[in-house]
Amino acid sequence: MNNKPEIDFERYPLDKSPGAMADTIATCQNQLEKDQYCSLPGFFPTATLANVVTEVDSLIPKANQANSLRNCYLERTQDPDLPHSHPRNIMNPARYRMIPADLFSDRSSLKKLYFWDPFRSFISQIVGESELYPSADPLQPVNVICYGPGDQSAWHYDSDNAFTMTLMLQSAEVGGVFELAPNTRRGIEEENLEYVSSVLSGERDRVHTVSRTPGELTIFRGCNSLHRVTQVAGARKRLMAVFVYEKTPGVIGDPVVNQTVYGRVN
Ligand SMILES: O=C(O)CCC(=O)C(=O)O
Ligand SMILES: [Fe+2]
């Protein structure tokens, strides 16, 4: 599948010579390096968003709902050998619905974007990878996370991906704010537990509120930067598309992860 997707080509001329995007790529690289996220507003125009939202609305009833207490490592059990204040023992509620890739039509603008080679090459340049590949998993490549009233995500680190790519489809009326604390840890060898605990307990000094307007593409490095989505209120759902690229071809997801996230393995 390699059809041209319906993005705003005037603002983002990915269909022109590679040099046409050089300035945007450099700006994104700098922002990503500095803040651990970068933003491309207006990537999807309004008409494209409207089509995708219609498709998403029809799929929500088929989506699995995640609803659990979890720590920032995405674990659902505490460790009784550690103090109460240890990040492993600070549990927060997470509730949302996840629409897996196989429910979307091949004609969906989300899939056209995901499988379009110039887009993948653009993203690999921003994140500094020589090559990225589509995921071979039936469920993981293109998802939409739906947050209805009362839904939210808990402060967490993303597990293995070096970067996470999201596109805001529809914002909530109230709440649903994406917050990110850049570089809360250096990696699992340098956890900075005191600072992590302070963010989990409400310390706001280094927390960024990241702008997410409808149509905006955001790339972030969520592996070492705590992030969350605050609780949504109001009738309009917050709808966020998430795209997963891999560093090697043919990658299939962990069946345990798929069962937890989607309620099925494939
Ligand atoms: O819904 C969002 O804005 C972010 C979701 C998230 O944390 C993720 O995809 O890793
Ligand atoms: Fe995340």
PDB file of N, CA, C and O and ligand atoms in Angstrom, residues 156 158 220 227, ligand 2:
ATOM      1  N   HIS A 156       3.572   7.644  33.168  1.00  0.00           N
ATOM      2  CA  HIS A 156       4.276   6.407  32.779  1.00  0.00           C
ATOM      3  C   HIS A 156       5.451   6.698  31.858  1.00  0.00           C
ATOM      4  O   HIS A 156       5.560   7.777  31.285  1.00  0.00           O
ATOM      5  N   ASP A 158       7.062   5.008  28.351  1.00  0.00           N
ATOM      6  CA  ASP A 158       6.761   4.044  27.294  1.00  0.00           C
ATOM      7  C   ASP A 158       7.822   2.952  27.368  1.00  0.00           C
ATOM      8  O   ASP A 158       8.985   3.231  27.677  1.00  0.00           O
ATOM      9  N   PHE A 220       7.502  12.167  20.430  1.00  0.00           N
ATOM     10  CA  PHE A 220       8.150  12.352  21.735  1.00  0.00           C
ATOM     11  C   PHE A 220       8.941  11.112  22.121  1.00  0.00           C
ATOM     12  O   PHE A 220       8.680  10.013  21.643  1.00  0.00           O
ATOM     13  N   HIS A 227       5.271  10.892  31.360  1.00  0.00           N
ATOM     14  CA  HIS A 227       4.208  11.650  30.712  1.00  0.00           C
ATOM     15  C   HIS A 227       2.858  11.050  31.066  1.00  0.00           C
ATOM     16  O   HIS A 227       2.772   9.902  31.518  1.00  0.00           O
TER      17      HIS A 227
HETATM   18 FE    FE B   2       3.069   6.906  26.631  1.00  0.00          FE
END
